Coordinates of C-alpha atoms in Angstrom, one line a residue:
X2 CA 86.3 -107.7 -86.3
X3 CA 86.5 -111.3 -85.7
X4 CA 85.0 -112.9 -82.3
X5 CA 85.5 -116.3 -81.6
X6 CA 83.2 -117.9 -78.9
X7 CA 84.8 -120.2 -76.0
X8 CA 81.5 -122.4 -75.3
X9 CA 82.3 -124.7 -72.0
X10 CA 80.4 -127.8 -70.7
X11 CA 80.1 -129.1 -67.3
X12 CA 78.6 -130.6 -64.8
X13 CA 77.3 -128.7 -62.0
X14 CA 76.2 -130.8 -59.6
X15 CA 78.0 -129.7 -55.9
X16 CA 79.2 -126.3 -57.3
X17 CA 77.9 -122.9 -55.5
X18 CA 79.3 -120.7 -58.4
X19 CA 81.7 -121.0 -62.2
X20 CA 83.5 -117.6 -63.0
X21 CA 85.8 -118.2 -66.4
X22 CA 89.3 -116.8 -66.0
X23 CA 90.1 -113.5 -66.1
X24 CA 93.8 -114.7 -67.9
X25 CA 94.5 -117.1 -70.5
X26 CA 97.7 -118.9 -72.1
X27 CA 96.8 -119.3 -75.6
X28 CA 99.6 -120.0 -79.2
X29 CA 99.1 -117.4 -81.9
X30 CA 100.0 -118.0 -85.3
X31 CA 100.6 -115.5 -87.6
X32 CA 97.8 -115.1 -90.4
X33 CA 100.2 -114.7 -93.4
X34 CA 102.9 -117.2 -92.5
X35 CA 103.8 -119.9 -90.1
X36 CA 105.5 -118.0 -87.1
X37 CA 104.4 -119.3 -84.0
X38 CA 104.6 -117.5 -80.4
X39 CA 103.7 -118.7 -77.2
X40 CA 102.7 -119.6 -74.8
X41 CA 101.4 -116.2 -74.6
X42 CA 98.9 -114.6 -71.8
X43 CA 96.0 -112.6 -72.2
X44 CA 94.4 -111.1 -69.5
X45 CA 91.4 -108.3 -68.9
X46 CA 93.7 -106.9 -66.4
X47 CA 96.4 -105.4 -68.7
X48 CA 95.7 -102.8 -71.6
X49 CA 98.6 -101.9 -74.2
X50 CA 98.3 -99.5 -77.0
X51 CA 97.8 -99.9 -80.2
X52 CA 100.1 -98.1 -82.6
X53 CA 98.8 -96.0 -85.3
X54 CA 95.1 -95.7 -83.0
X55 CA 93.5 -94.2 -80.3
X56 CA 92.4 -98.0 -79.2
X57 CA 93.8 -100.1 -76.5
X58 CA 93.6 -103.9 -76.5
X59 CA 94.8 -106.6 -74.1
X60 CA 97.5 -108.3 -76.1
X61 CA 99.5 -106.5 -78.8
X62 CA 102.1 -108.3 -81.0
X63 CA 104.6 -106.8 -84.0
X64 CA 105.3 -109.8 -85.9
X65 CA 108.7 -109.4 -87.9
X66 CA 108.8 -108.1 -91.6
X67 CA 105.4 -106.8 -91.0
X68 CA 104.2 -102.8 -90.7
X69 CA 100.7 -103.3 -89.1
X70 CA 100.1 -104.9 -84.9
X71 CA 98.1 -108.1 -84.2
X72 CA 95.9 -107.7 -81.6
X73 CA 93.2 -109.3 -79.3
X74 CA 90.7 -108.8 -76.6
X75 CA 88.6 -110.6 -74.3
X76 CA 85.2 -109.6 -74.1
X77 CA 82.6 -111.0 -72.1
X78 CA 79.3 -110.7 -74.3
X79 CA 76.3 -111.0 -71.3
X80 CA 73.8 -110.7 -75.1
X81 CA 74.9 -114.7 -75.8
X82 CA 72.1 -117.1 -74.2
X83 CA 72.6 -120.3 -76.4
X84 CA 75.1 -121.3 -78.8
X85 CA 74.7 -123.3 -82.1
X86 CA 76.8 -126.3 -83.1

């Protein structure tokens, strides 16, 4: 499995708390071709199937002409304390 990490920048300065989004409008692409969808939205909140599996992710997609699902979810990994550019 692939995991991609979102790393953000800011200044603080005035803020009493950040929280990062529990939905987000992303453009997938399909791996093996140039099909593009979107905007799409993934959110923590909603949990499809995935076909074939036991598993559940938050965003499932069938692209045509293909037999196997794309699909994503968004974890929040509490282990990452710094990340390297």
């Amino acid at each position: 499995m692939v995991k991609y990490l979102l790393k953000v920048k800011a200044e603080l300065e005035n803020i009493e708390s950040f929280r990062m989004p529990q939905s987000w409008q992303l453009t997938v692409q399909q791996s093996a071709g140039d099909e593009r969808k979107g905007p799409i939205f993934v959110s923590t909140d909603e949990e499809h199937e995935i076909s074939g599996s036991r598993g559940t992710a938050n965003f499932v997609l069938k692209w045509p002409g293909t037999k196997n699902q794309s699909y994503m979810n968004i974890v929040q990994d509490k282990a990452v304390k710094h990340c390297i550019s």
